[in-house]
PDB file of C-alpha atoms in Angstrom:
ATOM      1  CA  GLN E 664      -2.680 -75.424-120.252  1.00 73.00           C
ATOM      2  CA  GLY E 665      -1.050 -76.554-117.143  1.00 82.00           C
ATOM      3  CA  VAL E 666       0.330 -73.705-116.668  1.00 87.00           C
ATOM      4  CA  ILE E 667      -3.068 -71.801-116.269  1.00 88.00           C
ATOM      5  CA  ASP E 668      -4.456 -74.546-113.941  1.00 85.00           C
ATOM      6  CA  SER E 669      -1.811 -73.840-111.403  1.00 90.00           C
ATOM      7  CA  LYS E 670      -1.906 -70.067-111.938  1.00 90.00           C
ATOM      8  CA  ASP E 671      -5.920 -70.239-111.603  1.00 89.00           C
ATOM      9  CA  ARG E 672      -5.908 -72.688-108.612  1.00 90.00           C
ATOM     10  CA  ARG E 673      -3.321 -70.401-106.986  1.00 91.00           C
ATOM     11  CA  LEU E 674      -5.203 -67.645-107.308  1.00 93.00           C
ATOM     12  CA  ARG E 675      -7.885 -69.115-105.710  1.00 93.00           C
ATOM     13  CA  GLU E 676      -5.865 -70.250-102.483  1.00 93.00           C
ATOM     14  CA  PHE E 677      -4.882 -66.340-102.341  1.00 95.00           C
ATOM     15  CA  GLU E 678      -8.186 -65.511-102.833  1.00 95.00           C
ATOM     16  CA  THR E 679      -9.421 -67.710-100.083  1.00 95.00           C
ATOM     17  CA  GLU E 680      -6.512 -66.868 -98.214  1.00 95.00           C
ATOM     18  CA  MET E 681      -7.060 -63.457 -98.445  1.00 96.00           C
ATOM     19  CA  LYS E 682     -10.397 -64.035 -97.743  1.00 96.00           C
ATOM     20  CA  ASN E 683      -9.860 -65.721 -94.705  1.00 96.00           C
ATOM     21  CA  LYS E 684      -7.560 -63.360 -93.387  1.00 96.00           C
ATOM     22  CA  ASP E 685     -10.189 -60.170 -93.753  1.00 96.00           C
ATOM     23  CA  GLU E 686     -12.277 -62.770 -91.444  1.00 97.00           C
ATOM     24  CA  GLU E 687      -9.998 -63.336 -88.493  1.00 97.00           C
ATOM     25  CA  TYR E 688      -9.035 -59.246 -88.901  1.00 97.00           C
ATOM     26  CA  VAL E 689     -12.608 -58.147 -88.489  1.00 97.00           C
ATOM     27  CA  LYS E 690     -13.028 -60.885 -85.734  1.00 97.00           C
ATOM     28  CA  ASN E 691     -10.135 -59.855 -84.437  1.00 97.00           C
ATOM     29  CA  LEU E 692     -11.575 -56.010 -84.485  1.00 97.00           C
ATOM     30  CA  LYS E 693     -14.429 -56.913 -82.752  1.00 97.00           C
ATOM     31  CA  VAL E 694     -12.311 -58.795 -80.033  1.00 97.00           C
ATOM     32  CA  GLN E 695     -10.499 -55.878 -79.681  1.00 97.00           C
ATOM     33  CA  GLY E 696     -13.563 -53.437 -79.816  1.00 97.00           C
ATOM     34  CA  GLN E 697     -14.985 -55.709 -76.574  1.00 98.00           C
ATOM     35  CA  GLU E 698     -12.260 -55.296 -75.045  1.00 98.00           C
ATOM     36  CA  VAL E 699     -11.662 -51.729 -75.171  1.00 98.00           C
ATOM     37  CA  THR E 700     -15.600 -51.634 -73.754  1.00 97.00           C
ATOM     38  CA  THR E 701     -15.068 -53.506 -71.034  1.00 98.00           C
ATOM     39  CA  ILE E 702     -12.086 -51.463 -70.220  1.00 98.00           C
ATOM     40  CA  ILE E 703     -13.891 -48.461 -70.563  1.00 98.00           C
ATOM     41  CA  ASP E 704     -17.061 -49.956 -68.145  1.00 98.00           C
ATOM     42  CA  LEU E 705     -13.524 -51.203 -65.759  1.00 98.00           C
ATOM     43  CA  MET E 706     -12.050 -47.778 -65.507  1.00 98.00           C
ATOM     44  CA  ARG E 707     -15.826 -46.278 -65.193  1.00 98.00           C
ATOM     45  CA  LYS E 708     -16.499 -48.541 -62.299  1.00 98.00           C
ATOM     46  CA  GLN E 709     -13.323 -47.813 -60.394  1.00 98.00           C
ATOM     47  CA  TYR E 710     -13.077 -43.425 -60.885  1.00 98.00           C
ATOM     48  CA  SER E 711     -16.893 -44.158 -59.489  1.00 98.00           C
ATOM     49  CA  GLU E 712     -15.565 -46.357 -56.757  1.00 98.00           C
ATOM     50  CA  MET E 713     -12.505 -43.539 -55.977  1.00 98.00           C
ATOM     51  CA  LYS E 714     -15.050 -41.346 -56.305  1.00 98.00           C
ATOM     52  CA  LYS E 715     -16.826 -42.087 -53.520  1.00 98.00           C
ATOM     53  CA  ALA E 716     -14.250 -43.119 -50.836  1.00 98.00           C
ATOM     54  CA  TYR E 717     -12.967 -39.464 -51.263  1.00 98.00           C
ATOM     55  CA  HIS E 718     -16.230 -38.469 -50.425  1.00 98.00           C
ATOM     56  CA  GLU E 719     -16.905 -40.366 -47.408  1.00 98.00           C
ATOM     57  CA  GLN E 720     -13.063 -39.591 -45.884  1.00 98.00           C
ATOM     58  CA  LEU E 721     -13.736 -35.650 -46.842  1.00 98.00           C
ATOM     59  CA  LYS E 722     -16.642 -36.770 -44.899  1.00 98.00           C
ATOM     60  CA  GLU E 723     -14.719 -37.933 -42.344  1.00 98.00           C
ATOM     61  CA  ILE E 724     -12.084 -35.498 -42.574  1.00 98.00           C
ATOM     62  CA  GLU E 725     -14.875 -32.045 -42.118  1.00 98.00           C
ATOM     63  CA  LYS E 726     -16.731 -34.333 -38.935  1.00 98.00           C
ATOM     64  CA  SER E 727     -13.123 -34.292 -37.662  1.00 97.00           C
ATOM     65  CA  PHE E 728     -12.308 -30.707 -38.166  1.00 98.00           C
ATOM     66  CA  MET E 729     -15.452 -30.033 -36.617  1.00 98.00           C
ATOM     67  CA  ARG E 730     -14.894 -31.646 -33.630  1.00 97.00           C
ATOM     68  CA  GLU E 731     -11.534 -30.172 -33.203  1.00 97.00           C
ATOM     69  CA  ARG E 732     -13.399 -26.711 -33.997  1.00 97.00           C
ATOM     70  CA  SER E 733     -15.965 -27.818 -31.137  1.00 97.00           C
ATOM     71  CA  ASP E 734     -12.964 -28.953 -28.468  1.00 97.00           C
ATOM     72  CA  LEU E 735     -11.403 -25.350 -29.067  1.00 97.00           C
ATOM     73  CA  LEU E 736     -14.302 -23.469 -29.203  1.00 97.00           C
ATOM     74  CA  ALA E 737     -15.845 -24.936 -25.687  1.00 96.00           C
ATOM     75  CA  SER E 738     -11.831 -24.637 -23.943  1.00 96.00           C
ATOM     76  CA  GLN E 739     -12.381 -20.718 -25.367  1.00 96.00           C
ATOM     77  CA  ARG E 740     -15.273 -20.374 -24.061  1.00 96.00           C
ATOM     78  CA  SER E 741     -14.606 -21.875 -21.050  1.00 96.00           C
ATOM     79  CA  THR E 742     -11.044 -19.141 -20.892  1.00 96.00           C
ATOM     80  CA  ILE E 743     -12.899 -16.690 -21.109  1.00 96.00           C
ATOM     81  CA  ASP E 744     -15.622 -16.680 -18.798  1.00 95.00           C
ATOM     82  CA  ALA E 745     -12.624 -17.487 -15.827  1.00 96.00           C
ATOM     83  CA  LEU E 746     -11.466 -14.529 -17.151  1.00 95.00           C
ATOM     84  CA  PHE E 747     -14.174 -12.561 -16.718  1.00 94.00           C
ATOM     85  CA  GLU E 748     -15.768 -13.785 -13.099  1.00 94.00           C
ATOM     86  CA  ALA E 749     -11.742 -12.529 -11.944  1.00 93.00           C
ATOM     87  CA  ARG E 750     -11.923  -9.214 -13.856  1.00 92.00           C
ATOM     88  CA  GLN E 751     -15.709  -9.283 -11.848  1.00 92.00           C
ATOM     89  CA  ARG E 752     -14.685 -11.191  -8.359  1.00 92.00           C
ATOM     90  CA  MET E 753     -11.178  -8.355  -8.402  1.00 92.00           C
ATOM     91  CA  GLU E 754     -13.946  -5.497  -9.455  1.00 91.00           C
ATOM     92  CA  GLU E 755     -15.622  -6.040  -6.640  1.00 91.00           C
ATOM     93  CA  THR E 756     -12.938  -6.839  -4.381  1.00 92.00           C
ATOM     94  CA  GLU E 757     -11.533  -2.994  -5.614  1.00 90.00           C
ATOM     95  CA  PHE E 758     -15.172  -1.829  -4.558  1.00 90.00           C
ATOM     96  CA  MET E 759     -15.602  -3.046  -1.971  1.00 92.00           C
ATOM     97  CA  ALA E 760     -11.764  -1.420  -0.813  1.00 92.00           C
ATOM     98  CA  GLN E 761     -12.879   1.243  -1.771  1.00 92.00           C
ATOM     99  CA  ARG E 762     -16.460   1.617  -0.119  1.00 93.00           C
ATOM    100  CA  ARG E 763     -14.591   0.714   3.156  1.00 94.00           C
ATOM    101  CA  ALA E 764     -12.227   3.889   2.557  1.00 95.00           C
ATOM    102  CA  ARG E 765     -15.496   5.942   2.332  1.00 95.00           C
ATOM    103  CA  GLU E 766     -16.371   4.654   5.071  1.00 95.00           C
ATOM    104  CA  LYS E 767     -12.960   5.028   7.110  1.00 96.00           C
ATOM    105  CA  ALA E 768     -13.319   8.375   5.540  1.00 95.00           C
ATOM    106  CA  PHE E 769     -17.140   9.776   6.956  1.00 95.00           C
ATOM    107  CA  GLN E 770     -16.400   8.158  10.213  1.00 95.00           C
ATOM    108  CA  LYS E 771     -13.310  10.218  10.476  1.00 95.00           C
ATOM    109  CA  LYS E 772     -14.651  13.096   9.475  1.00 95.00           C
ATOM    110  CA  LEU E 773     -17.862  12.196  11.397  1.00 94.00           C
ATOM    111  CA  GLU E 774     -15.787  12.058  15.098  1.00 93.00           C
ATOM    112  CA  GLU E 775     -14.309  15.451  13.726  1.00 92.00           C
ATOM    113  CA  VAL E 776     -17.601  16.364  13.372  1.00 94.00           C
ATOM    114  CA  ARG E 777     -18.417  15.160  16.616  1.00 92.00           C
ATOM    115  CA  ALA E 778     -15.529  15.786  18.823  1.00 93.00           C
ATOM    116  CA  SER E 779     -16.256  19.851  17.853  1.00 91.00           C
ATOM    117  CA  ASP E 780     -19.443  19.629  18.501  1.00 89.00           C
ATOM    118  CA  ALA E 781     -18.675  18.169  21.708  1.00 90.00           C
ATOM    119  CA  ASP E 782     -15.865  21.358  22.019  1.00 88.00           C
ATOM    120  CA  ALA E 783     -18.532  23.625  21.203  1.00 89.00           C
ATOM    121  CA  HIS E 784     -20.890  22.646  23.238  1.00 87.00           C
ATOM    122  CA  ALA E 785     -18.708  22.749  25.883  1.00 86.00           C
ATOM    123  CA  ARG E 786     -17.189  26.337  25.701  1.00 85.00           C
ATOM    124  CA  SER E 787     -21.150  27.010  25.464  1.00 86.00           C
ATOM    125  CA  LYS E 788     -21.538  25.822  28.313  1.00 82.00           C
ATOM    126  CA  THR E 789     -18.782  27.696  30.039  1.00 71.00           C
TER     127      THR E 789
END
């Protein structure tokens, strides 16, 4: 009888210990679940913050490129304008030189015609 009572008592102790361990296991699973949820929330928050920071950095880079592009366009535009002005001055200078040459040629021809007419007029008087 003593052995059976001892065995029953020991069995109840094991069952109680097993129940306590099961409860502790369930409690640990709940804590672990909450910790995983917290970690996931923190990861989402960190991802969102990084995404926002990268977006801001990208906007700044784009602004920088646009400023650089604008400066480069202005520089190239002024260079092109200067080249066009130089070409126009060159064309004007060339045009004026050609005009002077034509005027000299016309003046020379006019003098030749006058001299010829004067000679013809002088011969016709004599």
